[in-house]
Amino acid sequence: MTASRLIADLRSDTVTTPTPAMRGAMAQARVGDDVYGEDPTVNELQAEVARLTGHEAGLFMPSGTMTNQVAIALHTRRGEEVICAEGSHIYEWELGMMAAFSGVVPRFVSAPLGVPAPEDVRAAVRRSVHQSPSGLISLENTHNKAGGTVIPLDVLAGIRAVATGEGLPLHLDGARVVNAAVALGVPLRDVTGLFDTVSVCLSKGLGAPVGSVLVGTAAQMRQAHRYRKMMGGGMRQAGVLAAAALVALREGPARLAEDHRRTRELAHALVNAGFDVDLSAVQTNIIYAAVPDAAAHAARWSEQGVLCNALGPDSVRFVLHHQIDDEALAGAVRVLTA
């Protein structure tokens, strides 16, 4: 496929390119050495994300994998378990880093539509001397592998109560947490304020070119700074990236409801064309469709100008984002349902 034939890139919401406003902000960004904490634009971004999420401080990092893994390192000791929902990104797509860096292993909890029940989380807690002890509870909202599904606020409160009662820290992988807040119709801090640490990705639905921010207490962020350095995440004059991220943070949330609308429209079009899509899982900007010989279908659609990811022998994922407008959506529907 040539670039001139591209109709819609639905592989991920990470494929967006910087907007003119982002490029302008990057060109004008005030910068300093962020490893020394001297980049004013990075400091502004960190403070703004912390404020919006209801936390004391934040730390800018290159990726959501890094912010998640730094959080795991903050909260755990070697040999412990991380209680997480089945299909969690911290296990499925972070390349065994919780074991390699922190020396911990996952303890999975059943999570229909990406939502673990508080009682199942409590039952997963381990105290026996004969087993790895529990060190952390981690949730993912929205849940990527479940289809971009949202954890209801009452479930979050229930799991917060479990964490408090068991004396365990609670972390949120918030790669698309702003999507979750928009879908719930609540301020971001209503979703994020219950957690001890939160990873907020800026380069997915919000559209920044690079970066995530980990939020928590100021003391936690001081230790996180050390772990970030250990992982090679000290970026020096990172204000050029933080400037674009600030634009995404301020302008991106208002666009997400339209992304969600277009996602529902695409899902219904796929179902009407005979595709197997669980519409109850289509809650934000992700669709999983059961497609026999998924890789062959994805390759054929790519030749016709629509990019998507085959994530298994019979599963294709489509992700909507702000650079898919109604015209691109219509073109994608024509190709996918032909």
CSV table of C-alpha atoms in Angstrom, one decimal:
chain,number,residue,atom,x,y,z
A,1,MET,CA,0.0,0.0,0.0
A,2,THR,CA,1.3,3.5,-0.9
A,3,ALA,CA,0.7,6.5,1.4
A,4,SER,CA,-1.4,8.1,-1.3
A,5,ARG,CA,-3.9,5.3,-1.0
A,6,LEU,CA,-4.3,5.4,2.8
A,7,ILE,CA,-7.9,5.8,3.8
A,8,ALA,CA,-7.8,5.1,7.5
A,9,ASP,CA,-5.1,3.8,9.9
A,10,LEU,CA,-7.0,1.9,12.6
A,11,ARG,CA,-4.0,0.0,14.0
A,12,SER,CA,-3.9,2.1,17.2
A,13,ASP,CA,-4.5,5.5,18.6
A,14,THR,CA,-0.7,5.8,18.9
A,15,VAL,CA,-0.3,6.4,15.1
A,16,THR,CA,-1.5,10.0,15.2
A,17,THR,CA,0.9,12.8,14.0
A,18,PRO,CA,1.4,16.1,15.9
A,19,THR,CA,-1.2,18.8,15.1
A,20,PRO,CA,0.0,22.2,13.9
A,21,ALA,CA,-0.7,23.5,17.4
A,22,MET,CA,1.6,20.8,18.9
A,23,ARG,CA,4.3,21.6,16.4
A,24,GLY,CA,4.1,25.2,17.2
A,25,ALA,CA,4.3,24.6,20.9
A,26,MET,CA,7.3,22.3,20.4
A,27,ALA,CA,9.1,25.0,18.4
A,28,GLN,CA,8.5,27.6,21.1
A,29,ALA,CA,9.0,25.4,24.2
A,30,ARG,CA,11.2,26.6,27.0
A,31,VAL,CA,13.6,23.9,28.0
A,32,GLY,CA,16.2,22.9,30.5
A,33,ASP,CA,17.8,19.7,31.8
A,34,ASP,CA,15.0,17.5,33.1
A,35,VAL,CA,17.3,15.0,34.8
A,36,TYR,CA,18.1,17.9,37.1
A,37,GLY,CA,14.4,18.9,37.3
A,38,GLU,CA,15.2,22.1,35.4
A,39,ASP,CA,12.9,21.9,32.4
A,40,PRO,CA,10.1,24.4,33.0
A,41,THR,CA,7.8,22.9,30.3
A,42,VAL,CA,8.2,19.4,31.7
A,43,ASN,CA,7.6,20.7,35.2
A,44,GLU,CA,4.4,22.4,34.0
A,45,LEU,CA,3.1,19.2,32.4
A,46,GLN,CA,3.9,17.1,35.5
A,47,ALA,CA,2.0,19.6,37.8
A,48,GLU,CA,-1.0,19.8,35.5
A,49,VAL,CA,-1.4,16.1,35.2
A,50,ALA,CA,-1.1,15.7,39.0
A,51,ARG,CA,-3.7,18.4,39.5
A,52,LEU,CA,-6.2,16.9,37.1
A,53,THR,CA,-5.8,13.4,38.6
A,54,GLY,CA,-6.0,14.6,42.2
A,55,HIS,CA,-2.4,13.7,43.1
A,56,GLU,CA,0.5,15.6,44.7
A,57,ALA,CA,3.2,15.2,42.0
A,58,GLY,CA,4.0,13.7,38.6
A,59,LEU,CA,7.0,12.5,36.6
A,60,PHE,CA,7.2,12.6,32.8
A,61,MET,CA,8.5,9.4,31.1
A,62,PRO,CA,8.9,8.2,27.5
A,63,SER,CA,6.2,5.5,27.6
A,64,GLY,CA,3.4,4.0,29.5
A,65,THR,CA,5.3,0.8,29.9
A,66,MET,CA,8.0,2.7,31.8
A,67,THR,CA,5.5,4.5,34.1
A,68,ASN,CA,3.7,1.2,34.9
A,69,GLN,CA,7.0,-0.6,35.6
A,70,VAL,CA,8.4,2.2,37.7
A,71,ALA,CA,5.1,2.1,39.7
A,72,ILE,CA,5.5,-1.6,40.2
A,73,ALA,CA,9.0,-1.1,41.4
A,74,LEU,CA,7.9,1.6,43.8
A,75,HIS,CA,5.3,-0.6,45.5
A,76,THR,CA,6.7,-4.1,45.6
A,77,ARG,CA,9.6,-6.2,46.9
A,78,ARG,CA,11.2,-9.0,45.1
A,79,GLY,CA,9.3,-12.3,45.3
A,80,GLU,CA,5.9,-10.7,45.7
A,81,GLU,CA,2.8,-10.9,43.5
A,82,VAL,CA,1.0,-8.2,41.6
A,83,ILE,CA,-2.8,-8.9,41.6
A,84,CYS,CA,-4.2,-7.8,38.2
A,85,ALA,CA,-7.1,-8.5,35.8
A,86,GLU,CA,-6.6,-11.2,33.2
A,87,GLY,CA,-5.3,-9.8,30.0
A,88,SER,CA,-3.7,-6.8,31.7
A,89,HIS,CA,-1.2,-4.8,29.6
A,90,ILE,CA,1.4,-4.9,32.4
A,91,TYR,CA,1.7,-8.6,31.7
A,92,GLU,CA,0.6,-9.2,28.1
A,93,TRP,CA,2.5,-6.4,26.4
A,94,GLU,CA,5.3,-5.2,28.8
A,95,LEU,CA,7.7,-8.0,27.9
A,96,GLY,CA,8.1,-9.7,31.3
A,97,MET,CA,9.5,-6.4,32.8
A,98,MET,CA,7.8,-6.9,36.2
A,99,ALA,CA,9.9,-10.0,36.6
A,100,ALA,CA,13.0,-8.7,35.0
A,101,PHE,CA,13.2,-5.4,36.8
A,102,SER,CA,11.2,-5.8,40.0
A,103,GLY,CA,11.4,-9.6,40.6
A,104,VAL,CA,7.6,-9.9,40.9
A,105,VAL,CA,5.0,-12.1,39.2
A,106,PRO,CA,1.3,-11.6,38.3
A,107,ARG,CA,-1.6,-13.2,40.1
A,108,PHE,CA,-4.6,-13.0,37.7
A,109,VAL,CA,-8.2,-12.3,38.6
A,110,SER,CA,-11.1,-13.1,36.3
A,111,ALA,CA,-12.4,-10.0,34.7
A,112,PRO,CA,-15.4,-10.2,32.4
A,113,LEU,CA,-15.4,-7.3,30.1
A,114,GLY,CA,-12.2,-6.2,31.8
A,115,VAL,CA,-13.9,-5.6,35.2
A,116,PRO,CA,-12.7,-7.7,38.2
A,117,ALA,CA,-15.1,-8.1,41.1
A,118,PRO,CA,-13.9,-6.7,44.4
A,119,GLU,CA,-14.5,-10.1,46.1
A,120,ASP,CA,-12.4,-11.9,43.6
A,121,VAL,CA,-9.6,-9.3,44.1
A,122,ARG,CA,-9.8,-10.0,47.9
A,123,ALA,CA,-9.7,-13.7,47.3
A,124,ALA,CA,-6.5,-13.3,45.3
A,125,VAL,CA,-4.6,-11.8,48.3
A,126,ARG,CA,-1.9,-14.2,49.5
A,127,ARG,CA,-0.4,-14.2,53.1
A,128,SER,CA,0.8,-17.8,53.5
A,129,VAL,CA,4.5,-18.4,54.2
A,130,HIS,CA,4.2,-21.1,51.5
A,131,GLN,CA,3.2,-18.7,48.7
A,132,SER,CA,4.4,-15.5,47.2
A,133,PRO,CA,2.9,-12.7,49.2
A,134,SER,CA,0.7,-10.0,47.6
A,135,GLY,CA,2.5,-6.7,47.1
A,136,LEU,CA,0.3,-4.6,44.8
A,137,ILE,CA,-3.2,-4.5,43.2
A,138,SER,CA,-3.1,-3.0,39.7
A,139,LEU,CA,-6.1,-2.2,37.5
A,140,GLU,CA,-6.4,-1.1,33.9
A,141,ASN,CA,-9.0,1.4,32.8
A,142,THR,CA,-9.9,1.3,30.0
A,143,HIS,CA,-9.0,-2.4,29.5
A,144,ASN,CA,-7.3,-2.7,26.2
A,145,LYS,CA,-7.6,-6.5,25.6
A,146,ALA,CA,-11.2,-6.6,26.8
A,147,GLY,CA,-12.1,-4.1,24.1
A,148,GLY,CA,-11.5,-0.7,25.6
A,149,THR,CA,-14.0,-1.4,28.4
A,150,VAL,CA,-14.6,0.9,31.4
A,151,ILE,CA,-14.5,-0.1,35.1
A,152,PRO,CA,-17.6,1.4,36.8
A,153,LEU,CA,-17.0,3.8,39.7
A,154,ASP,CA,-18.6,1.6,42.3
A,155,VAL,CA,-16.3,-1.3,41.3
A,156,LEU,CA,-13.3,1.1,41.7
A,157,ALA,CA,-14.5,2.1,45.1
A,158,GLY,CA,-15.0,-1.6,46.1
A,159,ILE,CA,-11.5,-2.5,45.0
A,160,ARG,CA,-10.1,0.6,46.8
A,161,ALA,CA,-11.8,-0.7,50.0
A,162,VAL,CA,-10.1,-4.1,49.5
A,163,ALA,CA,-6.7,-2.5,49.0
A,164,THR,CA,-7.1,-0.4,52.1
A,165,GLY,CA,-8.4,-3.3,54.2
A,166,GLU,CA,-5.6,-5.6,53.1
A,167,GLY,CA,-2.9,-2.9,53.5
A,168,LEU,CA,-1.9,-3.1,49.8
A,169,PRO,CA,-1.1,-0.2,47.4
A,170,LEU,CA,-3.4,0.3,44.4
A,171,HIS,CA,-2.0,1.3,41.0
A,172,LEU,CA,-3.9,2.3,37.8
A,173,ASP,CA,-2.6,1.6,34.3
A,174,GLY,CA,-4.5,4.6,32.8
A,175,ALA,CA,-3.2,4.3,29.3
A,176,ARG,CA,-6.7,5.4,28.2
A,177,VAL,CA,-8.1,6.7,31.5
A,178,VAL,CA,-9.3,9.9,29.9
A,179,ASN,CA,-11.4,7.8,27.6
A,180,ALA,CA,-12.8,6.1,30.7
A,181,ALA,CA,-13.7,9.4,32.4
A,182,VAL,CA,-15.4,10.7,29.2
A,183,ALA,CA,-17.4,7.5,28.8
A,184,LEU,CA,-18.5,7.8,32.5
A,185,GLY,CA,-19.2,11.5,32.2
A,186,VAL,CA,-17.2,12.4,35.2
A,187,PRO,CA,-14.1,14.5,36.0
A,188,LEU,CA,-10.8,12.6,35.6
A,189,ARG,CA,-10.0,12.8,39.3
A,190,ASP,CA,-13.2,10.8,40.0
A,191,VAL,CA,-11.6,7.9,38.3
A,192,THR,CA,-7.9,8.4,39.3
A,193,GLY,CA,-8.2,9.9,42.8
A,194,LEU,CA,-8.8,6.5,44.5
A,195,PHE,CA,-5.3,5.1,43.5
A,196,ASP,CA,-1.9,5.5,45.1
A,197,THR,CA,-0.3,5.9,41.7
A,198,VAL,CA,-1.6,6.3,38.2
A,199,SER,CA,0.0,6.1,34.8
A,200,VAL,CA,-1.5,8.5,32.4
A,201,CYS,CA,-0.6,8.0,28.8
A,202,LEU,CA,-0.6,11.2,26.6
A,203,SER,CA,0.2,9.6,23.3
A,204,LYS,CA,-2.9,7.4,22.8
A,205,GLY,CA,-6.3,8.9,22.6
A,206,LEU,CA,-5.1,12.4,23.6
A,207,GLY,CA,-2.8,12.4,20.6
A,208,ALA,CA,0.6,13.6,21.9
A,209,PRO,CA,3.6,12.3,19.9
A,210,VAL,CA,5.4,10.9,23.0
A,211,GLY,CA,5.0,10.3,26.7
A,212,SER,CA,3.2,9.3,29.8
A,213,VAL,CA,3.1,10.8,33.3
A,214,LEU,CA,3.2,8.8,36.5
A,215,VAL,CA,1.4,10.5,39.4
A,216,GLY,CA,1.5,9.9,43.2
A,217,THR,CA,3.0,11.6,46.2
A,218,ALA,CA,6.1,13.8,46.0
A,219,ALA,CA,8.1,11.3,47.9
A,220,GLN,CA,7.1,8.5,45.5
A,221,MET,CA,8.1,10.7,42.5
A,222,ARG,CA,11.5,11.3,44.0
A,223,GLN,CA,12.1,7.5,44.1
A,224,ALA,CA,10.5,7.1,40.7
A,225,HIS,CA,13.0,9.6,39.3
A,226,ARG,CA,15.8,7.1,40.3
A,227,TYR,CA,14.0,4.2,38.7
A,228,ARG,CA,13.4,6.2,35.6
A,229,LYS,CA,17.1,6.9,35.4
A,230,MET,CA,17.8,3.2,35.9
A,231,MET,CA,15.6,2.3,32.9
A,232,GLY,CA,17.3,4.9,30.7
A,233,GLY,CA,14.4,7.3,30.8
A,234,GLY,CA,16.2,10.6,31.6
A,235,MET,CA,15.5,12.7,28.5
A,236,ARG,CA,17.3,16.0,29.3
A,237,GLN,CA,15.7,18.8,27.2
A,238,ALA,CA,12.4,17.0,27.1
A,239,GLY,CA,10.3,20.2,27.1
A,240,VAL,CA,10.0,19.9,23.3
A,241,LEU,CA,8.0,16.8,24.0
A,242,ALA,CA,6.2,18.1,27.0
A,243,ALA,CA,5.0,21.1,25.1
A,244,ALA,CA,3.1,18.9,22.6
A,245,ALA,CA,1.8,16.8,25.5
A,246,LEU,CA,0.4,19.9,27.1
A,247,VAL,CA,-1.5,20.7,24.0
A,248,ALA,CA,-2.8,17.1,23.9
A,249,LEU,CA,-3.8,17.3,27.5
A,250,ARG,CA,-5.7,20.5,27.1
A,251,GLU,CA,-7.4,19.9,23.7
A,252,GLY,CA,-7.6,16.1,23.5
A,253,PRO,CA,-10.3,15.3,26.0
A,254,ALA,CA,-13.0,17.3,24.1
A,255,ARG,CA,-12.5,15.2,21.0
A,256,LEU,CA,-12.9,11.8,22.7
A,257,ALA,CA,-16.7,11.6,22.7
A,258,GLU,CA,-16.6,11.9,18.9
A,259,ASP,CA,-14.0,9.1,18.7
A,260,HIS,CA,-16.4,6.9,20.8
A,261,ARG,CA,-19.3,7.8,18.6
A,262,ARG,CA,-17.4,6.8,15.4
A,263,THR,CA,-16.3,3.6,17.1
A,264,ARG,CA,-19.9,2.6,17.8
A,265,GLU,CA,-20.8,3.4,14.2
A,266,LEU,CA,-18.0,1.2,12.9
A,267,ALA,CA,-18.9,-1.6,15.2
A,268,HIS,CA,-22.5,-1.6,14.1
A,269,ALA,CA,-21.5,-1.5,10.5
A,270,LEU,CA,-19.3,-4.5,11.0
A,271,VAL,CA,-22.0,-6.4,12.7
A,272,ASN,CA,-24.5,-5.5,10.0
A,273,ALA,CA,-22.0,-6.9,7.5
A,274,GLY,CA,-21.8,-10.2,9.3
A,275,PHE,CA,-18.8,-9.8,11.5
A,276,ASP,CA,-18.8,-11.2,15.0
A,277,VAL,CA,-18.4,-8.2,17.4
A,278,ASP,CA,-19.4,-8.1,21.0
A,279,LEU,CA,-21.2,-4.8,21.1
A,280,SER,CA,-21.3,-4.8,24.9
A,281,ALA,CA,-17.5,-4.4,24.8
A,282,VAL,CA,-17.6,-1.4,22.5
A,283,GLN,CA,-17.5,1.3,25.2
A,284,THR,CA,-14.8,3.7,24.0
A,285,ASN,CA,-12.5,3.7,21.0
A,286,ILE,CA,-11.6,0.0,20.5
A,287,ILE,CA,-13.2,-2.8,18.6
A,288,TYR,CA,-12.3,-6.5,18.5
A,289,ALA,CA,-13.8,-8.5,15.7
A,290,ALA,CA,-13.6,-12.3,15.4
A,291,VAL,CA,-12.4,-12.9,11.8
A,292,PRO,CA,-11.2,-16.3,10.5
A,293,ASP,CA,-7.7,-16.0,9.1
A,294,ALA,CA,-7.3,-12.6,10.6
A,295,ALA,CA,-3.8,-11.9,9.2
A,296,ALA,CA,-4.9,-12.5,5.6
A,297,HIS,CA,-7.9,-10.2,6.0
A,298,ALA,CA,-5.7,-7.5,7.5
A,299,ALA,CA,-3.3,-7.8,4.7
A,300,ARG,CA,-6.0,-7.5,2.1
A,301,TRP,CA,-7.6,-4.5,3.8
A,302,SER,CA,-4.2,-2.9,4.0
A,303,GLU,CA,-3.8,-3.2,0.2
A,304,GLN,CA,-7.1,-1.3,-0.1
A,305,GLY,CA,-6.0,1.5,2.2
A,306,VAL,CA,-7.4,0.5,5.7
A,307,LEU,CA,-4.8,-0.5,8.3
A,308,CYS,CA,-5.7,-2.7,11.3
A,309,ASN,CA,-3.9,-5.2,13.5
A,310,ALA,CA,-4.5,-9.0,13.5
A,311,LEU,CA,-3.9,-9.8,17.2
A,312,GLY,CA,-4.4,-13.6,16.8
A,313,PRO,CA,-5.3,-16.2,14.3
A,314,ASP,CA,-9.0,-15.1,14.4
A,315,SER,CA,-9.0,-11.6,16.0
A,316,VAL,CA,-8.7,-8.2,14.4
A,317,ARG,CA,-8.5,-5.0,16.4
A,318,PHE,CA,-9.6,-1.5,15.2
A,319,VAL,CA,-8.8,1.6,17.2
A,320,LEU,CA,-10.3,5.0,16.5
A,321,HIS,CA,-8.6,8.3,17.1
A,322,HIS,CA,-9.0,12.1,16.4
A,323,GLN,CA,-7.4,11.8,13.0
A,324,ILE,CA,-10.2,9.5,11.8
A,325,ASP,CA,-13.0,11.9,10.7
A,326,ASP,CA,-16.4,11.0,9.3
A,327,GLU,CA,-15.0,10.9,5.7
A,328,ALA,CA,-12.3,8.5,6.7
A,329,LEU,CA,-14.7,6.4,8.7
A,330,ALA,CA,-17.1,6.1,5.7
A,331,GLY,CA,-14.2,5.0,3.5
A,332,ALA,CA,-13.1,2.4,6.1
A,333,VAL,CA,-16.6,1.0,6.3
A,334,ARG,CA,-16.8,0.7,2.5
A,335,VAL,CA,-13.5,-1.3,2.4
A,336,LEU,CA,-14.2,-3.5,5.5
A,337,THR,CA,-17.8,-4.4,4.6
A,338,ALA,CA,-17.3,-4.9,0.8
